[in-house]
PDB file of C-alpha atoms in Angstrom:
ATOM      1  CA  HIS A   1       4.708 -22.272  -0.715  1.00 47.00           C
ATOM      2  CA  GLY A   2       3.065 -19.634   1.467  1.00 54.00           C
ATOM      3  CA  ILE A   3       6.128 -17.410   1.557  1.00 53.00           C
ATOM      4  CA  ILE A   4       6.824 -17.463  -2.203  1.00 49.00           C
ATOM      5  CA  PRO A   5       4.005 -15.025  -3.143  1.00 53.00           C
ATOM      6  CA  ARG A   6       5.207 -12.588  -0.464  1.00 52.00           C
ATOM      7  CA  LEU A   7       8.725 -12.652  -1.881  1.00 53.00           C
ATOM      8  CA  ALA A   8       7.683 -12.614  -5.534  1.00 50.00           C
ATOM      9  CA  PRO A   9       4.064 -11.387  -5.704  1.00 51.00           C
ATOM     10  CA  LEU A  10       2.023 -11.222  -8.850  1.00 52.00           C
ATOM     11  CA  VAL A  11       4.129  -8.570 -10.505  1.00 52.00           C
ATOM     12  CA  PRO A  12       1.913  -5.469 -10.753  1.00 59.00           C
ATOM     13  CA  ASP A  13       3.406  -4.372 -14.081  1.00 52.00           C
ATOM     14  CA  ASN A  14       2.718  -7.798 -15.641  1.00 55.00           C
ATOM     15  CA  PHE A  15      -0.687  -8.571 -14.124  1.00 64.00           C
ATOM     16  CA  GLY A  16      -1.826  -5.071 -13.148  1.00 83.00           C
ATOM     17  CA  LEU A  17      -1.841  -3.416  -9.761  1.00 89.00           C
ATOM     18  CA  LEU A  18      -5.516  -4.142  -9.144  1.00 90.00           C
ATOM     19  CA  GLU A  19      -5.094  -7.867  -9.813  1.00 89.00           C
ATOM     20  CA  ALA A  20      -2.040  -7.995  -7.554  1.00 89.00           C
ATOM     21  CA  LEU A  21      -3.944  -6.192  -4.768  1.00 93.00           C
ATOM     22  CA  ASP A  22      -6.924  -8.531  -5.180  1.00 93.00           C
ATOM     23  CA  ASP A  23      -4.548 -11.508  -4.872  1.00 90.00           C
ATOM     24  CA  LEU A  24      -2.937 -10.048  -1.722  1.00 92.00           C
ATOM     25  CA  VAL A  25      -6.326  -9.438  -0.112  1.00 95.00           C
ATOM     26  CA  GLU A  26      -7.655 -12.884  -1.045  1.00 94.00           C
ATOM     27  CA  ARG A  27      -4.576 -14.654   0.353  1.00 93.00           C
ATOM     28  CA  THR A  28      -4.853 -12.619   3.558  1.00 95.00           C
ATOM     29  CA  ARG A  29      -8.550 -13.412   3.928  1.00 96.00           C
ATOM     30  CA  ARG A  30      -7.774 -17.130   3.624  1.00 95.00           C
ATOM     31  CA  SER A  31      -4.987 -16.974   6.210  1.00 94.00           C
ATOM     32  CA  GLN A  32      -6.877 -14.647   8.599  1.00 94.00           C
ATOM     33  CA  PRO A  33     -10.539 -15.755   8.456  1.00 94.00           C
ATOM     34  CA  GLY A  34     -11.523 -13.663  11.504  1.00 94.00           C
ATOM     35  CA  VAL A  35     -10.435 -10.398   9.889  1.00 96.00           C
ATOM     36  CA  THR A  36     -12.705  -8.310   7.672  1.00 97.00           C
ATOM     37  CA  ILE A  37     -10.909  -6.665   4.742  1.00 97.00           C
ATOM     38  CA  GLU A  38     -12.777  -4.161   2.607  1.00 97.00           C
ATOM     39  CA  THR A  39     -11.425  -2.768  -0.656  1.00 97.00           C
ATOM     40  CA  SER A  40     -12.265   0.241  -2.784  1.00 96.00           C
ATOM     41  CA  PHE A  41     -10.525   0.968  -6.081  1.00 93.00           C
ATOM     42  CA  GLU A  42     -11.384   4.216  -7.894  1.00 90.00           C
ATOM     43  CA  LEU A  43      -8.945   4.963 -10.660  1.00 83.00           C
ATOM     44  CA  GLY A  44     -10.881   7.690 -12.467  1.00 77.00           C
ATOM     45  CA  GLY A  45      -8.679   9.393 -15.043  1.00 68.00           C
ATOM     46  CA  ALA A  46      -5.408   7.931 -13.808  1.00 69.00           C
ATOM     47  CA  SER A  47      -2.772   7.182 -16.416  1.00 74.00           C
ATOM     48  CA  PRO A  48      -1.024   3.808 -16.424  1.00 76.00           C
ATOM     49  CA  LEU A  49       1.511   3.562 -13.643  1.00 83.00           C
ATOM     50  CA  PRO A  50       5.203   3.097 -14.255  1.00 86.00           C
ATOM     51  CA  PRO A  51       6.291  -0.344 -12.943  1.00 87.00           C
ATOM     52  CA  GLU A  52       8.249   1.082  -9.978  1.00 90.00           C
ATOM     53  CA  ALA A  53       5.243   3.142  -8.848  1.00 91.00           C
ATOM     54  CA  ALA A  54       2.894   0.151  -9.109  1.00 91.00           C
ATOM     55  CA  LEU A  55       5.291  -1.994  -7.086  1.00 91.00           C
ATOM     56  CA  THR A  56       5.626   0.737  -4.429  1.00 94.00           C
ATOM     57  CA  LEU A  57       1.852   0.970  -4.017  1.00 95.00           C
ATOM     58  CA  TYR A  58       1.599  -2.820  -3.845  1.00 94.00           C
ATOM     59  CA  ARG A  59       4.311  -2.932  -1.174  1.00 93.00           C
ATOM     60  CA  ALA A  60       2.505  -0.168   0.725  1.00 95.00           C
ATOM     61  CA  ALA A  61      -0.654  -2.290   0.816  1.00 96.00           C
ATOM     62  CA  GLN A  62       1.375  -5.316   1.879  1.00 94.00           C
ATOM     63  CA  GLU A  63       3.187  -3.396   4.643  1.00 93.00           C
ATOM     64  CA  GLY A  64       0.021  -1.705   5.894  1.00 95.00           C
ATOM     65  CA  LEU A  65      -1.886  -4.979   5.997  1.00 96.00           C
ATOM     66  CA  THR A  66       0.959  -6.838   7.691  1.00 93.00           C
ATOM     67  CA  ASN A  67       1.421  -4.137  10.327  1.00 92.00           C
ATOM     68  CA  ALA A  68      -2.333  -3.892  10.997  1.00 95.00           C
ATOM     69  CA  LEU A  69      -2.550  -7.625  11.659  1.00 95.00           C
ATOM     70  CA  ARG A  70       0.811  -8.332  13.283  1.00 91.00           C
ATOM     71  CA  HIS A  71       1.357  -5.235  15.416  1.00 88.00           C
ATOM     72  CA  GLY A  72      -2.117  -3.711  15.640  1.00 91.00           C
ATOM     73  CA  GLN A  73      -4.140  -6.900  16.172  1.00 94.00           C
ATOM     74  CA  ALA A  74      -6.743  -5.367  13.850  1.00 95.00           C
ATOM     75  CA  GLN A  75     -10.069  -7.056  13.173  1.00 96.00           C
ATOM     76  CA  GLN A  76     -11.090  -4.729  10.340  1.00 97.00           C
ATOM     77  CA  VAL A  77      -8.930  -3.270   7.562  1.00 97.00           C
ATOM     78  CA  GLN A  78      -9.897  -1.006   4.687  1.00 98.00           C
ATOM     79  CA  ILE A  79      -7.682  -0.730   1.601  1.00 98.00           C
ATOM     80  CA  ALA A  80      -8.479   2.050  -0.848  1.00 98.00           C
ATOM     81  CA  LEU A  81      -6.722   2.973  -4.080  1.00 96.00           C
ATOM     82  CA  GLN A  82      -7.671   6.263  -5.697  1.00 94.00           C
ATOM     83  CA  GLY A  83      -6.233   7.730  -8.852  1.00 91.00           C
ATOM     84  CA  ASP A  84      -6.547  10.822 -10.947  1.00 88.00           C
ATOM     85  CA  ALA A  85      -4.494  12.543 -13.630  1.00 84.00           C
ATOM     86  CA  GLN A  86      -1.986  13.799 -11.037  1.00 89.00           C
ATOM     87  CA  GLY A  87      -1.288  10.601  -9.129  1.00 92.00           C
ATOM     88  CA  MET A  88      -2.347   7.563  -7.147  1.00 94.00           C
ATOM     89  CA  THR A  89      -3.057   7.302  -3.442  1.00 96.00           C
ATOM     90  CA  LEU A  90      -3.199   4.059  -1.506  1.00 97.00           C
ATOM     91  CA  LYS A  91      -4.755   4.101   1.970  1.00 98.00           C
ATOM     92  CA  VAL A  92      -4.766   1.299   4.508  1.00 97.00           C
ATOM     93  CA  ALA A  93      -6.835   1.973   7.628  1.00 97.00           C
ATOM     94  CA  ASP A  94      -7.380  -0.425  10.514  1.00 97.00           C
ATOM     95  CA  ASP A  95      -9.138  -0.679  13.883  1.00 96.00           C
ATOM     96  CA  GLY A  96      -6.099  -2.015  15.748  1.00 94.00           C
ATOM     97  CA  ARG A  97      -4.175  -0.832  18.796  1.00 91.00           C
ATOM     98  CA  GLY A  98      -2.843   2.322  17.176  1.00 88.00           C
ATOM     99  CA  LEU A  99       0.617   3.788  16.856  1.00 82.00           C
ATOM    100  CA  PRO A 100       3.297   2.967  19.422  1.00 75.00           C
ATOM    101  CA  ALA A 101       4.163   5.821  21.804  1.00 67.00           C
ATOM    102  CA  GLU A 102       7.709   6.050  20.395  1.00 63.00           C
ATOM    103  CA  GLY A 103       6.451   6.389  16.816  1.00 62.00           C
ATOM    104  CA  TRP A 104       7.036   4.419  13.655  1.00 59.00           C
ATOM    105  CA  ARG A 105      10.566   5.653  13.005  1.00 60.00           C
ATOM    106  CA  ARG A 106      12.009   3.841  16.002  1.00 60.00           C
ATOM    107  CA  PRO A 107      15.213   1.800  15.568  1.00 61.00           C
ATOM    108  CA  GLY A 108      14.884  -1.748  14.315  1.00 61.00           C
ATOM    109  CA  HIS A 109      11.711  -1.178  12.295  1.00 64.00           C
ATOM    110  CA  PHE A 110      12.627  -0.949   8.660  1.00 80.00           C
ATOM    111  CA  GLY A 111       9.466  -1.675   6.655  1.00 85.00           C
ATOM    112  CA  LEU A 112       7.852   1.749   6.883  1.00 89.00           C
ATOM    113  CA  ARG A 113      11.155   3.616   6.654  1.00 89.00           C
ATOM    114  CA  TRP A 114      12.032   1.691   3.492  1.00 91.00           C
ATOM    115  CA  LEU A 115       8.577   2.392   2.085  1.00 93.00           C
ATOM    116  CA  ASP A 116       8.904   6.103   2.929  1.00 93.00           C
ATOM    117  CA  GLU A 117      12.253   6.273   1.100  1.00 94.00           C
ATOM    118  CA  ARG A 118      10.802   4.456  -1.880  1.00 94.00           C
ATOM    119  CA  ALA A 119       7.843   6.848  -2.105  1.00 96.00           C
ATOM    120  CA  GLN A 120      10.131   9.883  -1.791  1.00 96.00           C
ATOM    121  CA  ASN A 121      12.383   8.569  -4.560  1.00 96.00           C
ATOM    122  CA  LEU A 122       9.316   8.604  -6.818  1.00 96.00           C
ATOM    123  CA  GLY A 123       8.413  12.157  -5.766  1.00 96.00           C
ATOM    124  CA  GLY A 124       5.705  10.895  -3.437  1.00 97.00           C
ATOM    125  CA  GLU A 125       5.095  10.796   0.265  1.00 96.00           C
ATOM    126  CA  LEU A 126       4.072   8.492   3.086  1.00 95.00           C
ATOM    127  CA  GLN A 127       1.862   9.584   5.962  1.00 94.00           C
ATOM    128  CA  LEU A 128       1.042   7.551   9.027  1.00 92.00           C
ATOM    129  CA  ALA A 129      -1.489   8.782  11.570  1.00 91.00           C
ATOM    130  CA  ALA A 130      -3.966   7.656  14.175  1.00 90.00           C
ATOM    131  CA  ASN A 131      -7.279   6.452  12.725  1.00 90.00           C
ATOM    132  CA  ALA A 132     -10.367   7.582  14.623  1.00 86.00           C
ATOM    133  CA  PRO A 133     -11.725   6.151  16.828  1.00 89.00           C
ATOM    134  CA  ARG A 134      -8.803   3.699  16.991  1.00 91.00           C
ATOM    135  CA  GLY A 135      -6.170   2.124  14.824  1.00 94.00           C
ATOM    136  CA  VAL A 136      -3.767   3.452  12.217  1.00 94.00           C
ATOM    137  CA  LYS A 137      -4.129   4.982   8.765  1.00 96.00           C
ATOM    138  CA  LEU A 138      -1.276   4.605   6.286  1.00 96.00           C
ATOM    139  CA  GLU A 139      -1.389   6.752   3.158  1.00 97.00           C
ATOM    140  CA  VAL A 140       1.074   6.649   0.272  1.00 97.00           C
ATOM    141  CA  ARG A 141       0.749   9.150  -2.568  1.00 97.00           C
ATOM    142  CA  ILE A 142       2.712   8.699  -5.794  1.00 96.00           C
ATOM    143  CA  PRO A 143       2.544  11.387  -8.498  1.00 94.00           C
ATOM    144  CA  LEU A 144       2.126  10.276 -12.087  1.00 88.00           C
ATOM    145  CA  PRO A 145       4.577  11.463 -14.713  1.00 79.00           C
ATOM    146  CA  GLN A 146       3.090  14.408 -16.560  1.00 71.00           C
ATOM    147  CA  THR A 147       3.294  14.254 -20.306  1.00 59.00           C
ATOM    148  CA  ALA A 148       3.962  17.481 -22.149  1.00 50.00           C
ATOM    149  CA  PRO A 149       1.116  18.651 -24.366  1.00 51.00           C
ATOM    150  CA  MET A 150       1.675  17.843 -28.001  1.00 50.00           C
ATOM    151  CA  GLU A 151       2.405  20.807 -30.232  1.00 53.00           C
ATOM    152  CA  ALA A 152       0.324  21.247 -33.318  1.00 51.00           C
ATOM    153  CA  THR A 153       2.201  20.616 -36.548  1.00 49.00           C
ATOM    154  CA  PRO A 154       1.552  22.826 -39.564  1.00 50.00           C
TER     155      PRO A 154
END
Protein backbone atom coordinates (compact mmCIF):
# COMPACT_ATOMS: atom_id res chain seq x y z
CA HIS A 1 0.00 0.00 0.00
CA GLY A 2 2.91 2.36 0.62
CA ILE A 3 4.15 2.21 -2.95
CA ILE A 4 0.76 2.81 -4.62
CA PRO A 5 0.65 6.58 -3.89
CA ARG A 6 4.17 6.97 -5.30
CA LEU A 7 3.15 5.24 -8.52
CA ALA A 8 -0.25 6.91 -8.80
CA PRO A 9 -0.22 10.02 -6.58
CA LEU A 10 -3.19 12.23 -5.97
CA VAL A 11 -3.45 13.46 -9.53
CA PRO A 12 -2.61 17.19 -9.41
CA ASP A 13 -5.08 18.07 -12.18
CA ASN A 14 -7.94 16.32 -10.34
CA PHE A 15 -7.15 17.32 -6.75
CA GLY A 16 -4.95 20.37 -7.34
CA LEU A 17 -1.20 20.68 -7.15
CA LEU A 18 -1.24 22.12 -3.64
CA GLU A 19 -3.31 19.24 -2.27
CA ALA A 20 -1.05 16.71 -3.98
CA LEU A 21 2.06 18.42 -2.53
CA ASP A 22 0.49 18.52 0.94
CA ASP A 23 -0.23 14.78 0.65
CA LEU A 24 3.36 14.05 -0.44
CA VAL A 25 4.79 16.06 2.45
CA GLU A 26 2.44 14.49 5.01
CA ARG A 27 3.26 10.94 3.87
CA THR A 28 6.98 11.75 4.01
CA ARG A 29 6.68 13.23 7.50
CA ARG A 30 4.97 10.04 8.69
CA SER A 31 7.63 7.79 7.15
CA GLN A 32 10.58 10.00 8.20
CA PRO A 33 9.70 11.36 11.66
CA GLY A 34 13.23 12.67 12.30
CA VAL A 35 13.17 14.95 9.26
CA THR A 36 11.80 18.49 9.34
CA ILE A 37 9.94 19.50 6.17
CA GLU A 38 8.85 23.10 5.74
CA THR A 39 6.55 24.27 2.96
CA SER A 40 5.75 27.64 1.44
CA PHE A 41 3.19 28.09 -1.32
CA GLU A 42 2.77 31.56 -2.85
CA LEU A 43 0.76 31.47 -6.02
CA GLY A 44 0.05 35.18 -6.41
CA GLY A 45 -1.43 35.89 -9.83
CA ALA A 46 -0.62 32.51 -11.34
CA SER A 47 -3.07 31.12 -13.86
CA PRO A 48 -4.29 27.54 -13.53
CA LEU A 49 -1.64 25.08 -14.60
CA PRO A 50 -2.08 22.72 -17.51
CA PRO A 51 -2.17 19.10 -16.22
CA GLU A 52 1.27 18.20 -17.63
CA ALA A 53 2.87 21.21 -15.94
CA ALA A 54 1.23 20.41 -12.59
CA LEU A 55 2.41 16.80 -12.81
CA THR A 56 5.96 17.93 -13.68
CA LEU A 57 6.11 20.21 -10.64
CA TYR A 58 4.72 17.44 -8.44
CA ARG A 59 7.34 15.01 -9.75
CA ALA A 60 10.03 17.64 -9.15
CA ALA A 61 8.99 17.87 -5.50
CA GLN A 62 8.91 14.08 -5.25
CA GLU A 63 12.36 13.69 -6.86
CA GLY A 64 13.91 16.49 -4.81
CA LEU A 65 12.53 15.11 -1.56
CA THR A 66 13.56 11.54 -2.38
CA ASN A 67 17.09 12.58 -3.35
CA ALA A 68 17.49 14.79 -0.26
CA LEU A 69 16.57 11.91 2.04
CA ARG A 70 18.04 8.93 0.19
CA HIS A 71 21.28 10.36 -1.20
CA GLY A 72 21.81 13.50 0.88
CA GLN A 73 20.84 12.13 4.30
CA ALA A 74 19.12 15.47 4.90
CA GLN A 75 17.54 16.35 8.24
CA GLN A 76 15.81 19.50 7.01
CA VAL A 77 14.05 20.11 3.69
CA GLN A 78 12.26 23.21 2.44
CA ILE A 79 9.75 22.97 -0.42
CA ALA A 80 8.57 26.24 -1.94
CA LEU A 81 6.14 26.80 -4.80
CA GLN A 82 5.91 30.31 -6.22
CA GLY A 83 3.75 31.46 -9.08
CA ASP A 84 3.06 34.57 -11.05
CA ALA A 85 1.48 35.42 -14.39
CA GLN A 86 4.56 34.16 -16.27
CA GLY A 87 5.07 30.79 -14.61
CA MET A 88 5.56 28.56 -11.60
CA THR A 89 8.78 27.74 -9.78
CA LEU A 90 9.22 24.83 -7.41
CA LYS A 91 12.27 24.80 -5.14
CA VAL A 92 13.46 21.98 -2.92
CA ALA A 93 16.40 22.83 -0.67
CA ASP A 94 18.02 20.53 1.87
CA ASP A 95 20.84 20.43 4.43
CA GLY A 96 22.25 17.10 3.24
CA ARG A 97 25.67 16.01 2.00
CA GLY A 98 25.58 18.07 -1.17
CA LEU A 99 26.17 17.23 -4.80
CA PRO A 100 28.40 14.31 -5.76
CA ALA A 101 31.80 15.29 -7.20
CA GLU A 102 30.90 13.77 -10.59
CA GLY A 103 27.67 15.77 -10.84
CA TRP A 104 24.05 14.82 -11.25
CA ARG A 105 24.25 13.85 -14.91
CA ARG A 106 26.37 10.79 -14.24
CA PRO A 107 25.42 7.48 -15.89
CA GLY A 108 22.83 5.33 -14.19
CA HIS A 109 20.95 8.20 -12.54
CA PHE A 110 17.80 8.85 -14.49
CA GLY A 111 15.42 10.73 -12.18
CA LEU A 112 16.87 14.21 -12.57
CA ARG A 113 17.69 13.74 -16.26
CA TRP A 114 14.11 12.65 -16.92
CA LEU A 115 12.82 15.62 -14.93
CA ASP A 116 15.11 18.00 -16.85
CA GLU A 117 13.79 16.66 -20.18
CA ARG A 118 10.22 16.98 -18.98
CA ALA A 119 10.73 20.60 -17.90
CA GLN A 120 12.43 21.46 -21.20
CA ASN A 121 9.57 19.91 -23.17
CA LEU A 122 7.27 22.38 -21.40
CA GLY A 123 9.58 25.31 -22.18
CA GLY A 124 10.97 25.30 -18.66
CA GLU A 125 14.25 24.54 -17.00
CA LEU A 126 15.81 22.61 -14.15
CA GLN A 127 18.68 23.94 -12.07
CA LEU A 128 20.59 22.02 -9.44
CA ALA A 129 23.18 23.73 -7.27
CA ALA A 130 24.90 23.61 -3.92
CA ASN A 131 22.81 25.06 -1.08
CA ALA A 132 24.74 27.20 1.40
CA PRO A 133 26.05 26.30 3.89
CA ARG A 134 25.46 22.68 2.85
CA GLY A 135 23.07 20.54 0.89
CA VAL A 136 21.44 20.86 -2.51
CA LYS A 137 18.87 23.20 -4.04
CA LEU A 138 16.70 21.92 -6.89
CA GLU A 139 14.71 24.49 -8.85
CA VAL A 140 12.25 23.77 -11.64
CA ARG A 141 10.64 26.65 -13.52
CA ILE A 142 7.68 26.06 -15.84
CA PRO A 143 6.29 28.95 -17.90
CA LEU A 144 2.53 29.36 -18.07
CA PRO A 145 0.82 29.55 -21.45
CA GLN A 146 0.20 33.18 -22.32
CA THR A 147 -3.26 33.99 -23.53
CA ALA A 148 -3.58 36.56 -26.28
CA PRO A 149 -5.37 39.74 -25.27
CA MET A 150 -8.96 39.82 -26.40
CA GLU A 151 -9.74 42.26 -29.18
CA ALA A 152 -12.55 44.69 -28.66
CA THR A 153 -15.59 44.01 -30.82
CA PRO A 154 -17.50 46.91 -32.35
